[in-house]
Amino acid sequence: MPSLAIVERGRVSLAYVTHENQSANGNGAIFRAGTPQRGGRITLFEPPPVDAVAVEERAAALGKRSIKKSAKVAGLKLAVAMMDLTTLEGKDTPGKVRQMCQKALRPLEGDDTIGPCAAVCVYPNLVPVAKAALAGSSVKVASVATAFPSGQSPLSVKLEDTRRAVELGADEIDMVIDRGAMLAGDYAKVFDEIAATKEACGQAHLKVILETGELGSYDVVRKASELAIAAGADFIKTSTGKIQPAATPAVTLVMLEAIRDHYYATGRRIGMKPAGGVRTAKQCLQYLVLVKETLGDAWLTPDLFRFGASALLNDVLMQLEKERTGSYQASDDFSKD
Amino acid sequence: MSQSLMKAGSLEVDRKVEAALDFGRAWDYAPAPEATDHVKIEPRYGLFIGGRWVSPRSGKYFPTISPSTEQVLAEVAEANAQDVDDAVKAAREAYEKYWSKLRPADRAKYIFRIARAIQEKSRELAIVESMDGGKPIKESRDVDIPLAAAHFFYHAGWADKLDYAFQGRKVRPLGVAGQIIPWNFPLLMAAWKIAPALACGNTVVLKPAETTPLTALMLAKIIEEAELPPGVVNIVTGAGETGAAVANHPDVNKVAFTGSTEVGKRIQRALAGTTKRLTLELGGKAANIVFADAPLDQAVEGIVNGIYFNQGHVCCAGSRLLVEESVHDIVVRKLRDRMQTLRLGDPLDKNTDVGAINSKMQLEKIRELVAAGEAEGAERFSAPVKIPEKGFWFPPTFFTGASQSCRIAREEIFGPVLTVMTFRTPEEAIEKANNTMYGLSAGIWTDKGAKIFHLATKLKAGVIWGNTYNKFDPSSPFGGYKESGFGREGGRQGLAAYLEVE
């Protein structure tokens, strides 16, 4: 059970959500008063339904945009600047992380117009290594926390995990929600844990991983998105990368729509991070199209959109070199850090 | 951490700032035009009669232009009554000599052959469709041409199974079918007409629309290459007079017309007292009904697709948006933002969402009705698009604050213009949706399946979509109620239009 302080926090945040509902002119449909959750302690808003067929159709239609020449180069360079280079393995070592940091700083040797990446994303133990390697640069250090990737630990452990990662120097925390609680209908627990983690982050910026591949439907993704946003997320993120399916264009679109409705209601901009499953330059341009045509120019920045990826950067670089030189280079021509 | 992140993370919200999305040019798409160098359009086309290309007895030709550039693409023969008579004679002869004697399975082989050839030439057909008609290449490529092929495939499958289409009843073909098609889906409408006629054992005289004859003429070439017996399909180009000659010809057994209600009425008057069979697919003023419990973001996509697909040149377009009053403001806001992302321009650009208006005449009609909407006091919003200098264009537009009595709520505009009205209860939605002289189609958006089924039984419309819009399939019958016409096209029901069912 959350501590009293957390319950307080939850109440404060919920009051804030209610306030949004009432003040938003003509936007009553965005947060509809729902019935009390069975067994839950609090009444929760009911998010709008999502039509799975139509949302997949829309995502697929946007995936057919033709991005060529100058648009391709500009898009791919933007994508590099939006990347959270990620390594989240049991076999991660300081050496591996230092090399990845180097890659984040200078993605393509000899071309200063490309990069640096937005951040590197590592486990808490490797935060100091990354921090040192990136000292003086704009590249942020993100750390997963809250018993990543399952989130199946007591809240006190998750909060301690978060605080330690921040103390070790993490600029950004990528937390996981309790999917078990989400699927069991205990939305209050999900909400309170996010709110508490946000508090534990202090100044660090919070990305909330929904693990959409475990949520089962777009309706639950939409609900989890709104919960996370209401509980204080700076970013919402699709996946840990440990579960398939990870990010898909359709699930990203559902989350972008939740962000858009929140912006309509409050004027507050929440960031988005698709992670896992984005492997090619072509896919990453399709995600940029989704953002451009759903949320507009303001979100086309690393401050509000990120790619979480471990295997994407070199494909993007290969395409950029192809546009520059007119021919494809061998994959061994790009450093595999 | 940047300023915006700090702000995003904070609960402080500056409520004075109007939250407006900005769909600008921070990252814009480069032009992506489809290459046209491999497309061959002949400078001049004759008439396709009796399996041969012949010069018109009228001696007259007329130009067909690209509505996006106003450039002449080709000259096309103008068939007069004598030419039409030649075509009907050829069709009659083909019917008596070949087509009615052929084994049904062999008829099917020819139709399958046409279907495959359309697929093989799909790229070229799509490009010419967009050049001649002005529609975006993504639509001709992904909708018109694949569906045209699908109609031939589907009906080819029926050719040898007609005895099973109407249980316990015998069927036989009608004879010669005279078919007149519109300019909004030129090849697709030709497929809708020709495929079932051939499958049911009839022969055909088809007249394409005068502004968009090219893909029908390309289809004639495909039919020629498929080596159909001469005269089974005849294509005569021309304008209204040519169409009238087809419909009025005494040796035509069946007339199928898709087009305006006005012309449809004229044809029906002309056919009164004859033994000719008739099907009419005419205008529409469909209600797209959005309930408060709908998946709103997807409903907005459905609204956009419903009215801006093919520049609104769609008889089943969702041109009246009926939205539950409690979500009117948010739906309009979402729609307005969505329309900022619509890309209007070169129909051949793969990223174009809205192409050119099909003709100057149509553009003038749209302008007249939009002016009427403004004069009647409705509030107009048009997407902020840049209109090209040449060609015929109209920005995607909607009106709010309109009432059922407004011209823009009653008359078919056949352009990218939506009229938004509100309702309070399902009963009111049904009443307003049915309060029109048309009855072709309707859309219902709600998360409650039961509500969809309830409304579907009450709406007087031939096609009703639930949580989607403008979805077509050859197996699904299409057609209208009231002044939207009669008869069905597609599906088992569509076969009845080309058969005598005994």
Coordinates of C-alpha atoms in Angstrom, one line a residue, chain B residues 88-309:
Chain B
V88 CA -25.6 -1.4 -80.5
K89 CA -25.7 -3.5 -83.7
A90 CA -22.2 -4.8 -83.0
A91 CA -23.3 -5.6 -79.5
R92 CA -26.4 -7.4 -80.7
E93 CA -24.5 -9.4 -83.2
A94 CA -21.9 -10.4 -80.6
Y95 CA -24.6 -11.4 -78.3
E96 CA -26.4 -13.6 -80.8
K97 CA -23.4 -15.0 -82.4
Y98 CA -20.8 -15.5 -79.7
W99 CA -21.5 -14.4 -76.2
S100 CA -24.8 -16.1 -75.5
K101 CA -23.5 -19.3 -77.1
L102 CA -20.3 -19.4 -75.0
R103 CA -20.1 -21.8 -72.1
P104 CA -20.3 -19.8 -68.9
A105 CA -16.9 -21.1 -67.7
D106 CA -15.4 -19.7 -70.9
R107 CA -17.0 -16.4 -70.4
A108 CA -15.4 -16.4 -67.0
K109 CA -12.0 -17.0 -68.6
Y110 CA -12.3 -13.8 -70.6
I111 CA -13.3 -11.8 -67.6
F112 CA -10.5 -13.2 -65.5
R113 CA -8.1 -12.2 -68.3
I114 CA -9.4 -8.6 -68.2
A115 CA -8.9 -8.5 -64.4
R116 CA -5.3 -9.7 -64.6
A117 CA -4.5 -7.2 -67.4
I118 CA -5.8 -4.4 -65.2
Q119 CA -3.5 -5.5 -62.4
E120 CA -0.6 -5.7 -64.8
K121 CA -1.2 -2.3 -66.1
S122 CA -2.3 -0.8 -62.8
R123 CA 0.5 1.7 -62.5
E124 CA -0.2 3.2 -65.9
L125 CA -3.9 3.2 -65.4
A126 CA -3.5 4.9 -62.0
I127 CA -1.4 7.7 -63.5
V128 CA -3.7 8.3 -66.4
E129 CA -6.7 8.3 -64.1
S130 CA -5.1 11.0 -62.0
M131 CA -4.0 13.0 -65.0
D132 CA -7.4 12.9 -66.7
G133 CA -9.6 13.2 -63.6
G134 CA -7.5 15.2 -61.1
K135 CA -7.7 12.7 -58.3
P136 CA -4.7 12.1 -56.0
I137 CA -2.4 9.3 -57.3
K138 CA -2.6 7.6 -53.9
E139 CA -6.3 7.1 -54.4
S140 CA -6.2 6.0 -58.0
R141 CA -3.3 3.7 -57.1
D142 CA -4.8 2.3 -53.8
V143 CA -8.5 2.4 -54.4
D144 CA -9.8 2.9 -58.0
I145 CA -7.5 0.6 -59.9
P146 CA -7.3 -2.3 -57.4
L147 CA -11.1 -2.2 -56.9
A148 CA -11.7 -2.2 -60.6
A149 CA -9.6 -5.4 -61.0
A150 CA -11.4 -6.8 -58.0
H151 CA -14.8 -6.3 -59.6
F152 CA -13.7 -8.2 -62.7
F153 CA -12.3 -11.0 -60.6
Y154 CA -15.4 -11.2 -58.4
H155 CA -17.8 -11.3 -61.3
A156 CA -15.7 -13.7 -63.3
G157 CA -16.3 -16.1 -60.4
W158 CA -20.0 -15.8 -60.8
A159 CA -20.2 -16.4 -64.5
D160 CA -20.6 -20.2 -64.2
K161 CA -22.5 -20.2 -60.9
L162 CA -25.5 -18.0 -61.9
D163 CA -27.9 -21.0 -61.5
Y164 CA -27.1 -20.9 -57.8
A165 CA -27.5 -17.2 -57.3
F166 CA -31.3 -17.2 -57.0
Q167 CA -32.4 -20.4 -55.3
G168 CA -34.8 -22.5 -57.4
R169 CA -35.1 -19.9 -60.1
K170 CA -33.8 -20.0 -63.6
V171 CA -31.8 -17.0 -65.0
R172 CA -30.9 -15.8 -68.4
P173 CA -29.1 -12.8 -69.8
L174 CA -31.0 -9.7 -70.9
G175 CA -29.2 -9.0 -74.2
V176 CA -27.5 -5.7 -74.9
A177 CA -26.8 -3.4 -72.0
G178 CA -26.4 0.4 -72.6
Q179 CA -24.3 1.8 -69.8
I180 CA -23.5 5.5 -69.0
I181 CA -21.0 6.2 -66.3
P182 CA -19.8 9.3 -64.4
W183 CA -16.5 11.1 -64.2
N184 CA -15.7 10.6 -60.5
F185 CA -14.4 7.0 -60.7
P186 CA -13.9 6.6 -64.4
L187 CA -12.3 3.1 -64.6
L188 CA -14.0 1.8 -61.4
M189 CA -17.4 2.7 -62.7
A190 CA -16.7 1.1 -66.0
A191 CA -15.7 -2.0 -64.1
W192 CA -18.9 -1.9 -61.9
K193 CA -20.9 -1.8 -65.1
I194 CA -19.1 -4.1 -67.5
A195 CA -18.0 -6.9 -65.2
P196 CA -21.5 -8.0 -64.0
A197 CA -23.0 -7.4 -67.5
L198 CA -20.4 -9.7 -69.1
A199 CA -20.6 -12.3 -66.3
C200 CA -24.3 -12.5 -66.7
G201 CA -23.9 -13.1 -70.4
N202 CA -24.9 -9.7 -71.8
T203 CA -23.0 -7.6 -74.3
V204 CA -22.2 -3.9 -73.6
V205 CA -22.2 -0.5 -75.1
L206 CA -20.6 1.8 -72.6
K207 CA -20.3 5.6 -72.7
P208 CA -17.7 7.1 -70.4
A209 CA -18.0 10.7 -69.1
E210 CA -16.8 13.3 -71.5
T211 CA -14.3 14.8 -69.0
T212 CA -12.7 11.5 -68.2
P213 CA -12.7 9.1 -71.1
L214 CA -9.1 8.0 -71.2
T215 CA -9.0 5.0 -68.8
A216 CA -12.2 3.6 -70.3
L217 CA -10.4 3.7 -73.7
M218 CA -7.4 2.0 -72.1
L219 CA -9.8 -0.6 -70.8
A220 CA -11.0 -1.0 -74.4
K221 CA -7.4 -1.7 -75.4
I222 CA -7.1 -4.3 -72.6
I223 CA -10.4 -5.9 -73.8
E224 CA -9.0 -5.9 -77.4
E225 CA -5.7 -7.5 -76.2
A226 CA -7.7 -10.0 -74.1
E227 CA -9.3 -11.1 -77.5
L228 CA -12.9 -10.9 -76.4
P229 CA -15.1 -11.7 -79.4
P230 CA -15.7 -8.6 -81.4
G231 CA -18.6 -6.4 -80.2
V232 CA -19.0 -7.9 -76.8
V233 CA -17.8 -4.6 -75.4
N234 CA -18.2 -1.4 -77.3
I235 CA -17.0 2.0 -76.0
V236 CA -18.5 5.1 -77.4
T237 CA -17.2 8.5 -76.2
G238 CA -19.2 11.7 -76.2
A239 CA -21.3 14.0 -74.0
G240 CA -24.9 14.1 -73.0
E241 CA -26.3 13.6 -76.5
T242 CA -24.2 10.4 -77.0
G243 CA -25.5 9.1 -73.6
A244 CA -29.1 9.9 -74.6
A245 CA -28.6 8.0 -77.9
V246 CA -27.4 5.0 -75.9
A247 CA -30.3 5.1 -73.5
N248 CA -32.9 5.7 -76.2
H249 CA -31.7 3.1 -78.7
P250 CA -34.6 0.8 -79.3
D251 CA -32.4 -2.4 -79.4
V252 CA -30.9 -1.9 -76.0
N253 CA -32.5 -4.2 -73.4
K254 CA -31.1 -2.7 -70.4
V255 CA -29.9 0.8 -69.3
A256 CA -27.6 1.3 -66.4
F257 CA -26.8 4.9 -65.4
T258 CA -24.7 6.4 -62.7
G259 CA -24.7 10.1 -62.4
S260 CA -26.9 13.1 -61.4
T261 CA -30.4 12.7 -60.2
E262 CA -31.6 15.2 -62.8
V263 CA -30.2 13.2 -65.7
G264 CA -31.4 10.0 -64.1
K265 CA -35.0 11.3 -64.0
R266 CA -34.7 12.3 -67.7
I267 CA -33.6 8.7 -68.6
Q268 CA -36.4 7.2 -66.6
R269 CA -39.0 9.4 -68.3
A270 CA -37.5 8.5 -71.7
L271 CA -37.7 4.8 -70.9
A272 CA -41.3 4.9 -69.6
G273 CA -43.5 2.5 -71.6
T274 CA -40.6 0.5 -73.1
T275 CA -39.6 -3.0 -72.0
K276 CA -36.1 -1.8 -71.2
R277 CA -34.8 -2.6 -67.8
L278 CA -33.3 0.2 -65.8
T279 CA -31.0 0.8 -62.9
L280 CA -30.1 4.2 -61.6
E281 CA -27.4 5.2 -59.2
L282 CA -27.8 8.9 -58.6
G283 CA -27.0 11.6 -56.1
G284 CA -26.6 11.5 -52.3
K285 CA -26.5 13.7 -49.3
A286 CA -25.4 11.2 -46.8
A287 CA -25.5 11.7 -43.0
N288 CA -22.3 10.8 -41.2
I289 CA -23.6 10.5 -37.6
V290 CA -21.1 10.9 -34.7
F291 CA -22.3 10.0 -31.2
A292 CA -20.6 11.3 -28.1
D293 CA -19.5 7.8 -27.2
A294 CA -17.7 7.3 -30.5
P295 CA -13.9 6.8 -30.9
L296 CA -13.6 10.5 -31.7
D297 CA -10.1 10.6 -33.2
Q298 CA -11.0 7.8 -35.6
A299 CA -14.4 9.4 -36.3
V300 CA -12.6 12.5 -37.4
E301 CA -10.6 10.4 -39.8
G302 CA -13.9 9.0 -41.0
I303 CA -15.3 12.5 -41.4
V304 CA -12.3 13.5 -43.5
N305 CA -12.4 10.4 -45.6
G306 CA -16.1 10.7 -45.9
I307 CA -16.1 14.1 -47.5
Y308 CA -12.6 14.9 -48.8
F309 CA -11.9 11.6 -50.4

